[in-house]
Backbone as a chain_set.jsonl record, in Angstrom:
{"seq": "XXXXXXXXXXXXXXXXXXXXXXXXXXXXXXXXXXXXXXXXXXXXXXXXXXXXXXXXXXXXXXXXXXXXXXXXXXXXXXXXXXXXXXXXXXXXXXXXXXXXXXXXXXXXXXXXXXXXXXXXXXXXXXXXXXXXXXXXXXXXX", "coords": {"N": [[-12.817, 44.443, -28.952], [-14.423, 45.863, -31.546], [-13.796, 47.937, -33.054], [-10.99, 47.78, -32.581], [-8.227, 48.416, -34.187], [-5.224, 47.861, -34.071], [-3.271, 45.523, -31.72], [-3.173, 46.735, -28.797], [-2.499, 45.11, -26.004], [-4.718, 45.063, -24.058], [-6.228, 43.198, -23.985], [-8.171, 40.196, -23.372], [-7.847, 37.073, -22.68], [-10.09, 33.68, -22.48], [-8.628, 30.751, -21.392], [-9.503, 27.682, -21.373], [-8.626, 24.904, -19.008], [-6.357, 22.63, -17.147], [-5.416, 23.85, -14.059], [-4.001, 23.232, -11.878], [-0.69, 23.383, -10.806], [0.206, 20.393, -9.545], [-0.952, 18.416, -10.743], [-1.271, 15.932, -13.198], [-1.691, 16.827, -15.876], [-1.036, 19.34, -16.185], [-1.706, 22.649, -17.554], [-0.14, 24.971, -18.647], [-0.858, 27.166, -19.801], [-3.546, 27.898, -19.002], [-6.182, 29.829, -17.84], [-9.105, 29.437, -16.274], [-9.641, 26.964, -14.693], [-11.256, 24.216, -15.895], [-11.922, 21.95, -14.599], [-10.531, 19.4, -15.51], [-8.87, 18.487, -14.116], [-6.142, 15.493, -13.947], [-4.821, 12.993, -11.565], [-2.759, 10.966, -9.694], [-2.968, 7.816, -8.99], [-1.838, 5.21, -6.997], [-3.048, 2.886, -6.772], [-4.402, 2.84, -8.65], [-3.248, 1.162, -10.148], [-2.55, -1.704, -12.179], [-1.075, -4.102, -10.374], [-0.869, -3.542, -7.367], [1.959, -2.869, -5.709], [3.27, -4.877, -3.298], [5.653, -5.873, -0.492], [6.777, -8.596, 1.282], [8.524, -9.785, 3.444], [10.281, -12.231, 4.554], [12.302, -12.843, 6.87], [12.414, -12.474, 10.299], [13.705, -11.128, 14.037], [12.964, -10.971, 16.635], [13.68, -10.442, 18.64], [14.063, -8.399, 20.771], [15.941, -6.19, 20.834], [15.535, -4.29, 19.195], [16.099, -3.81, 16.588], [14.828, -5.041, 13.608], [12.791, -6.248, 15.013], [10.44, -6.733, 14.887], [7.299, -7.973, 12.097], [6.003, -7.204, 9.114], [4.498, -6.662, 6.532], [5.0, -4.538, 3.438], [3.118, -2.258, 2.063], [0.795, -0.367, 0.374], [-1.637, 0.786, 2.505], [-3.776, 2.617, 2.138], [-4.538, 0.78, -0.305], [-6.294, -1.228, -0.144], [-9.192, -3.039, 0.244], [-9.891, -4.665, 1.771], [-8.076, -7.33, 3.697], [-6.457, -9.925, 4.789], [-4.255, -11.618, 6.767], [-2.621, -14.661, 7.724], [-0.973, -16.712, 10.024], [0.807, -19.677, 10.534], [1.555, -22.175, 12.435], [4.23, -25.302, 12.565], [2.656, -27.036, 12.128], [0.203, -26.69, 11.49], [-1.128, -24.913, 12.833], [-3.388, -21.962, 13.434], [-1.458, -19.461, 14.757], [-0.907, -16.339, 14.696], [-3.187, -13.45, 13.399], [-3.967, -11.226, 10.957], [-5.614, -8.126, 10.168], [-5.426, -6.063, 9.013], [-3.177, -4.149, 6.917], [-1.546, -2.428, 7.95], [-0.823, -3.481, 10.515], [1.511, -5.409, 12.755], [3.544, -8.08, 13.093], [4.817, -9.361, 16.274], [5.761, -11.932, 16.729], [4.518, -12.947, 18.885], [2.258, -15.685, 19.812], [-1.037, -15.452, 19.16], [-3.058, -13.649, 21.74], [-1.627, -14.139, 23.465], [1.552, -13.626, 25.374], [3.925, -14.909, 24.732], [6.676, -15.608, 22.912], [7.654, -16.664, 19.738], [9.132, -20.127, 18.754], [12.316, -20.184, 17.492], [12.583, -20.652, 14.381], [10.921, -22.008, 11.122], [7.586, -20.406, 9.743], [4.424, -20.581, 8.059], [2.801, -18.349, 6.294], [-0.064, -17.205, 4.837], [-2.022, -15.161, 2.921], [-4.997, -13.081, 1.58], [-6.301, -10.754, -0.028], [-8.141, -7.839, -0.761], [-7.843, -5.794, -3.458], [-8.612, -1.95, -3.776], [-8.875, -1.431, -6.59], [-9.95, -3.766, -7.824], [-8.691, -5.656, -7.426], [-7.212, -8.994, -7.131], [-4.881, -10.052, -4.201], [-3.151, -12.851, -3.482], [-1.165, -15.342, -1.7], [0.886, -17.651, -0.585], [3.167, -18.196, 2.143], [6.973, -17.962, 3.309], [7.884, -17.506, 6.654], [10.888, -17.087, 8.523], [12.061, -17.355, 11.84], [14.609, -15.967, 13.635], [15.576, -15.598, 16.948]], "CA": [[-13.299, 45.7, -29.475], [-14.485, 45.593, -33.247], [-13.613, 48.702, -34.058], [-9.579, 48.448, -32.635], [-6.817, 48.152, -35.786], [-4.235, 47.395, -33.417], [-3.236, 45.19, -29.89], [-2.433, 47.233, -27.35], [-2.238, 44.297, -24.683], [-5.253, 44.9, -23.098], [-6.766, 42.022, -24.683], [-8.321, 39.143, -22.077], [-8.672, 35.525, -23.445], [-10.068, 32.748, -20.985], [-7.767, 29.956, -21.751], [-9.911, 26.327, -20.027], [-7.795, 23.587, -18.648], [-6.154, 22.253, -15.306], [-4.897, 25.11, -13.688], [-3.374, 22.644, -10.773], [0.536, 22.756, -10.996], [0.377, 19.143, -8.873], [-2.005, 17.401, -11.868], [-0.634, 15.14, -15.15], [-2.282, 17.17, -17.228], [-1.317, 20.514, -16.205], [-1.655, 23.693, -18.847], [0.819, 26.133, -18.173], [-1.453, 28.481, -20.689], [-4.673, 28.199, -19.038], [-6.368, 30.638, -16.76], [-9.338, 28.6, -15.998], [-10.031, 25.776, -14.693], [-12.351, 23.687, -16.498], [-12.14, 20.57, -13.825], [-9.912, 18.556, -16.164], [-7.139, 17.632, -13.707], [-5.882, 14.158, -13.574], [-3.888, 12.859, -10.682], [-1.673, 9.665, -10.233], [-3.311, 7.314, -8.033], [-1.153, 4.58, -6.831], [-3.914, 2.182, -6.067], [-5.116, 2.669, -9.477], [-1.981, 0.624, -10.676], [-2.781, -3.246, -11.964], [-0.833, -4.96, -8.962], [-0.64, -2.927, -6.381], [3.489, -3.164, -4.926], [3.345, -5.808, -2.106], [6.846, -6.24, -0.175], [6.588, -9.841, 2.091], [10.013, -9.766, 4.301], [10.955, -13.806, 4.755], [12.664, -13.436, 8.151], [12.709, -11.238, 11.522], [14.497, -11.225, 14.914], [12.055, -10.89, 17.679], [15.046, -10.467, 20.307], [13.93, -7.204, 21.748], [17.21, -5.408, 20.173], [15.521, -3.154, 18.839], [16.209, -4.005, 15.13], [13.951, -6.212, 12.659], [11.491, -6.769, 16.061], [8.312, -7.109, 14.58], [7.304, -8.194, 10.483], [4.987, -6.152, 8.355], [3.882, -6.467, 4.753], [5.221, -3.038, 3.203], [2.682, -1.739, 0.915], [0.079, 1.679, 0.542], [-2.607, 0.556, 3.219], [-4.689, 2.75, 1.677], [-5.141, 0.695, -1.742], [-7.203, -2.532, 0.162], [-10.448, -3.199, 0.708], [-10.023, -6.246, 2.801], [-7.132, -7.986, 4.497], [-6.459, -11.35, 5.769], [-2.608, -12.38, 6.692], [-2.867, -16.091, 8.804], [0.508, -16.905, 10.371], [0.226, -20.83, 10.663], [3.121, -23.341, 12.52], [4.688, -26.812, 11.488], [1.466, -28.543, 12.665], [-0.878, -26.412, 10.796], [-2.401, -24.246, 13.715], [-2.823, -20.85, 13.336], [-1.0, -18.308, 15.723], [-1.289, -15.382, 14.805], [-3.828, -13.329, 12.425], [-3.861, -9.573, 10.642], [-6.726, -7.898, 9.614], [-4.995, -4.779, 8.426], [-1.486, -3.746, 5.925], [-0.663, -2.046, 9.144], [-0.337, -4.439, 11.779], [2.612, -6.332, 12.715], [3.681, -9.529, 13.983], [5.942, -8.749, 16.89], [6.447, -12.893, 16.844], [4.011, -13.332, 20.096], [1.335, -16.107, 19.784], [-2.125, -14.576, 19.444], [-4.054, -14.063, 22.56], [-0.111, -14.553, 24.467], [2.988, -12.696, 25.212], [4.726, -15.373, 24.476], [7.12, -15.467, 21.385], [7.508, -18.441, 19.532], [10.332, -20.765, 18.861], [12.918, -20.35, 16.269], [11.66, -21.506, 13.274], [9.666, -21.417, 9.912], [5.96, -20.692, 9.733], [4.087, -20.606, 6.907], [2.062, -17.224, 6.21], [-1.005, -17.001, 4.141], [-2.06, -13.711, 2.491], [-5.595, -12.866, 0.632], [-6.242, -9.241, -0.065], [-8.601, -7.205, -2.113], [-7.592, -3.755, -3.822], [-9.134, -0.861, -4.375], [-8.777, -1.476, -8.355], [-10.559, -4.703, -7.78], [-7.199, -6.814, -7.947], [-7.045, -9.738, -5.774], [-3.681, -10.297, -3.559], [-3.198, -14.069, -2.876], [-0.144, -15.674, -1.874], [1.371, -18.47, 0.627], [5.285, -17.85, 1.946], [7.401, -18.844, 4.236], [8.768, -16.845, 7.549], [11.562, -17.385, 9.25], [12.572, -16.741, 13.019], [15.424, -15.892, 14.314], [15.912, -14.592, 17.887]], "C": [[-13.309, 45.591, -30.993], [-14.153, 46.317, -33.912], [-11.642, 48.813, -33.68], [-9.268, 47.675, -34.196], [-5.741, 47.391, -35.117], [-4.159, 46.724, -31.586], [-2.888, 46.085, -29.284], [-2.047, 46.77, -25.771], [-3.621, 44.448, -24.059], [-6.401, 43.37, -23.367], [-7.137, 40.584, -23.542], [-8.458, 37.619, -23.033], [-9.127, 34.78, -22.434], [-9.547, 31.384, -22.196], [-8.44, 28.299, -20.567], [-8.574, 25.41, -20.218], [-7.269, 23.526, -17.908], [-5.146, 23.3, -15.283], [-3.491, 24.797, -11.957], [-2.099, 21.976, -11.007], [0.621, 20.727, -10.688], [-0.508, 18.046, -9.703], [-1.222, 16.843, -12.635], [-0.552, 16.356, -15.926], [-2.19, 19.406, -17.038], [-1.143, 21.476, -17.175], [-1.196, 24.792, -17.758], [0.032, 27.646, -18.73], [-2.865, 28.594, -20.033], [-5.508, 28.824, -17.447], [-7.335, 30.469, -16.016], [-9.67, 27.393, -15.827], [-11.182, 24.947, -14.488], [-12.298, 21.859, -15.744], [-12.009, 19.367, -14.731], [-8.805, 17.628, -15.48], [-7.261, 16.319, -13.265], [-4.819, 14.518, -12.426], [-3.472, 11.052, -10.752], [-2.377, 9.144, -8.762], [-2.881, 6.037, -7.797], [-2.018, 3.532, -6.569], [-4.689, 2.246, -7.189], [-4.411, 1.068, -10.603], [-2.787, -0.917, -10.609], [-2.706, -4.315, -10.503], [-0.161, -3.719, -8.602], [0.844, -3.519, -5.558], [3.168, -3.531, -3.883], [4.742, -5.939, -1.625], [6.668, -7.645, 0.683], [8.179, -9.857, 2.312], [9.861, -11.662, 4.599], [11.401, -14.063, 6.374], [12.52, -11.93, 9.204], [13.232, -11.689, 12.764], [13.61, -10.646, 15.76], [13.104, -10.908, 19.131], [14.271, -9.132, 21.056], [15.299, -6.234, 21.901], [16.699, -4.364, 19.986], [15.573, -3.012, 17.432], [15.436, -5.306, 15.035], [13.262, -7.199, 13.983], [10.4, -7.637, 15.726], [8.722, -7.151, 12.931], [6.129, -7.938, 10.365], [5.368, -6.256, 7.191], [4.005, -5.339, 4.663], [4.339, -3.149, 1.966], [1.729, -0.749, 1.394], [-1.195, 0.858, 1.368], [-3.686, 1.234, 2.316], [-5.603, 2.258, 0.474], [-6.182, -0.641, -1.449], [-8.503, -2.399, 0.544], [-11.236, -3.908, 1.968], [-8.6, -6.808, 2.921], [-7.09, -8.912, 5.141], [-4.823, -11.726, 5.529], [-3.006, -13.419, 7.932], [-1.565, -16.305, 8.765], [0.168, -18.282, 10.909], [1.878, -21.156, 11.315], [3.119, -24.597, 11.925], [3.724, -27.275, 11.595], [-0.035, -27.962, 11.63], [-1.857, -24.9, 11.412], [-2.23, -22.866, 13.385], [-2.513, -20.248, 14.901], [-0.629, -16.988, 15.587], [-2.403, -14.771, 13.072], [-3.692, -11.271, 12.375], [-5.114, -9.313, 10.061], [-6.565, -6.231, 8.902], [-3.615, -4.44, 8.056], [-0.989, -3.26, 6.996], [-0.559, -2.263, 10.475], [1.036, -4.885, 11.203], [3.06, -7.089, 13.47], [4.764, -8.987, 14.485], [6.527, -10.284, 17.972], [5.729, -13.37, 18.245], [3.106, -14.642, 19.247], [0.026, -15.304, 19.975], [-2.417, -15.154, 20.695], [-2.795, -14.214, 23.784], [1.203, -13.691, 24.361], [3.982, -13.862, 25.176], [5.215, -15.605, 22.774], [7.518, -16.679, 20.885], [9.155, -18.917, 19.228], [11.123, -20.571, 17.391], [12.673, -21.198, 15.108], [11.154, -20.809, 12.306], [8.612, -21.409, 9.94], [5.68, -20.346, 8.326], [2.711, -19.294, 7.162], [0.687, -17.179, 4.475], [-1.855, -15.284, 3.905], [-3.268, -13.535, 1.76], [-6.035, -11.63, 1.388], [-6.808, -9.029, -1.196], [-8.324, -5.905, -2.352], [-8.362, -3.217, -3.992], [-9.677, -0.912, -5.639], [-9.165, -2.92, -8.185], [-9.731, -6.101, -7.813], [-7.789, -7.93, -6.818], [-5.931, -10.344, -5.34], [-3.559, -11.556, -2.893], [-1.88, -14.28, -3.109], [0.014, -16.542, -0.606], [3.123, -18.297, 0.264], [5.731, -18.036, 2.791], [7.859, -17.688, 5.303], [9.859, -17.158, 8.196], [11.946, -16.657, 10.569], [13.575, -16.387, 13.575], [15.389, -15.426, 15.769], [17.437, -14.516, 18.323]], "O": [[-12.301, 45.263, -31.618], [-14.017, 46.109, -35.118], [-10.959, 49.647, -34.274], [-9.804, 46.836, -34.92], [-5.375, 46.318, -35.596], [-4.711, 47.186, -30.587], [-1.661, 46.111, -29.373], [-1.604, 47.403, -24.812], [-3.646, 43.586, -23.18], [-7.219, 42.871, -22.594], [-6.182, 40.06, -22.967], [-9.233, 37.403, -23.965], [-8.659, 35.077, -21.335], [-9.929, 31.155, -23.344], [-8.016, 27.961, -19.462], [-7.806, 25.261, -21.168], [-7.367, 24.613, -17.339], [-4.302, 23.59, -16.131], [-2.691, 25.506, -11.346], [-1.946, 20.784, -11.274], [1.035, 19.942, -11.541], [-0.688, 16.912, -9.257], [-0.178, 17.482, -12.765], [0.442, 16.802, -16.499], [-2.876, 20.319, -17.497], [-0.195, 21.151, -17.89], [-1.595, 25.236, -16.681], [0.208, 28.789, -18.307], [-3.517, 29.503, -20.547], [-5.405, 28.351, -16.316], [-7.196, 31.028, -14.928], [-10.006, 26.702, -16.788], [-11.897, 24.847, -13.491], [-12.599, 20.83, -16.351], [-12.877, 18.504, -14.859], [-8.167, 16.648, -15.862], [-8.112, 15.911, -12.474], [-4.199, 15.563, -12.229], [-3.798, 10.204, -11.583], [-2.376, 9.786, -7.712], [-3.593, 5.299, -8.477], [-1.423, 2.967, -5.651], [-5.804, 1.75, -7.022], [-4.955, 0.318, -11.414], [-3.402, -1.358, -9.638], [-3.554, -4.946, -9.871], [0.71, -3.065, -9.175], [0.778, -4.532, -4.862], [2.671, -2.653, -3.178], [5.381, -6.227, -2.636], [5.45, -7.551, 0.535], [8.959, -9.94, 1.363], [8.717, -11.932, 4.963], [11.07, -15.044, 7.04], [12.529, -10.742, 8.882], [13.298, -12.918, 12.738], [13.491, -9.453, 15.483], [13.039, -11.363, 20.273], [13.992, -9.348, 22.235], [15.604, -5.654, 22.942], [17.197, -3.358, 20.49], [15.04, -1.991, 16.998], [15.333, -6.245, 15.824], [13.203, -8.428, 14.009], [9.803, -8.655, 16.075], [9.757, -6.719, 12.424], [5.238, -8.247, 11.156], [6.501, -5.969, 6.805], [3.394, -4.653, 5.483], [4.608, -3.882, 1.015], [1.742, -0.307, 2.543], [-1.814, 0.158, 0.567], [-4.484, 0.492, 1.744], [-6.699, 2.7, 0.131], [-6.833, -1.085, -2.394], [-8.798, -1.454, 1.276], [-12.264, -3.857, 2.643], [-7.945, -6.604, 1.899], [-7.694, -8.896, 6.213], [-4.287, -12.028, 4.462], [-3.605, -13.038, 8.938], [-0.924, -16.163, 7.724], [-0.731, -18.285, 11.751], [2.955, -20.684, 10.951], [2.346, -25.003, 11.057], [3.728, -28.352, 10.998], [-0.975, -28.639, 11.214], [-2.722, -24.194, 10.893], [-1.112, -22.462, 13.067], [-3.146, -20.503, 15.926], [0.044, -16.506, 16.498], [-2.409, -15.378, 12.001], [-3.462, -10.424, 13.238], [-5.703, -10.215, 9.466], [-7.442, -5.502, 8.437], [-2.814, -4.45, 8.991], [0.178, -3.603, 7.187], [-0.281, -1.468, 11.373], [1.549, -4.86, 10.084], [3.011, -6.822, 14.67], [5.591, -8.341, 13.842], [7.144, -10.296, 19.037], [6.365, -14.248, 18.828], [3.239, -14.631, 18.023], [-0.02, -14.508, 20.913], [-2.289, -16.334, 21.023], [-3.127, -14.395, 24.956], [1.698, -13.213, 23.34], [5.038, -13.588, 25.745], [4.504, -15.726, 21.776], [7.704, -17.662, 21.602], [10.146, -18.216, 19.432], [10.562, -20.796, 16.318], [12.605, -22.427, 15.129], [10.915, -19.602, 12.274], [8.176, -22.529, 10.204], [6.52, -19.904, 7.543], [1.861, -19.369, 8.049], [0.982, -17.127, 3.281], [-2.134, -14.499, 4.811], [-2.894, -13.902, 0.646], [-6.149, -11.38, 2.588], [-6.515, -9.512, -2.289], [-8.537, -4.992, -1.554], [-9.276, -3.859, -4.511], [-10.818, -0.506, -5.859], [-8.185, -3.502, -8.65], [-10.081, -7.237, -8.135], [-8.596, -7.72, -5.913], [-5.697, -11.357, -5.999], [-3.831, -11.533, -1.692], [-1.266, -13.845, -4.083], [-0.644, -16.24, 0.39], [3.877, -18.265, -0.708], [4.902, -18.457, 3.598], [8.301, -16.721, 4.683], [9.411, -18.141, 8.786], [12.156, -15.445, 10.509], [13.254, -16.645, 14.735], [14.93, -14.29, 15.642], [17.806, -13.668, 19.135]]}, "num_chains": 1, "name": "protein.A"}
């Protein structure tokens, strides 16, 4: 109003900026939102957090059964884990972060023999990374 002298509160401002408590970038002062909000995308991250476990116990206990690569499924594009034995062959294969070897031979319910295999790993991220690695497993039952 041009002609008040004084506030009396009724005064409106529009205040832009992310209005979404759950954003980075949120403004506690602003009333709307001008489609600024950032968010934290875990899969935006350089290397994407890979875990690779070394050994498992395929007894049928009930504990450390089956072995699984712990990381965010959702940050890959592509997936290849090859589970190879002493001779070279492969026996088993993954085609997704959330499979898991539950120590059978592919294609067989049979579980294999105590021992090391050798696991092969290439993986593409989201953020264009690429996840290569060879490592060792071990068996216990």
């Amino acid at each position: 109003d041009p002609l008040a002298n004084m506030d009396d509160g009724s005064c409106q401002y529009d205040v832009l900026g992310c209005t979404d408590p759950n954003a980075l970038n949120f403004s506690p002062f602003a009333n709307i939102d001008d489609g600024s909000c950032l968010y934290y995308d875990p899969c935006d991250e350089q290397d994407i957090p890979v875990y690779v476990p070394n050994v498992f116990t395929p007894n049928g206990d009930g504990i450390n059964d089956v072995w699984q690569i712990v990381t965010n499924s959702d940050c890959w594009l592509s997936w290849d884990v090859k589970i190879f034995n002493r001779w070279g062959n492969m026996i088993y294969e993954m085609n997704s972060p959330d499979q898991v070897w539950d120590g059978t031979v592919i294609g067989s319910d049979r579980i294999v023999s105590d021992g090391v295999y050798v696991c092969r790993i290439i993986a593409r991220g989201k953020n264009a990374r690429v996840f290569e690695t060879t490592t060792d497993i071990t068996v216990f039952k």
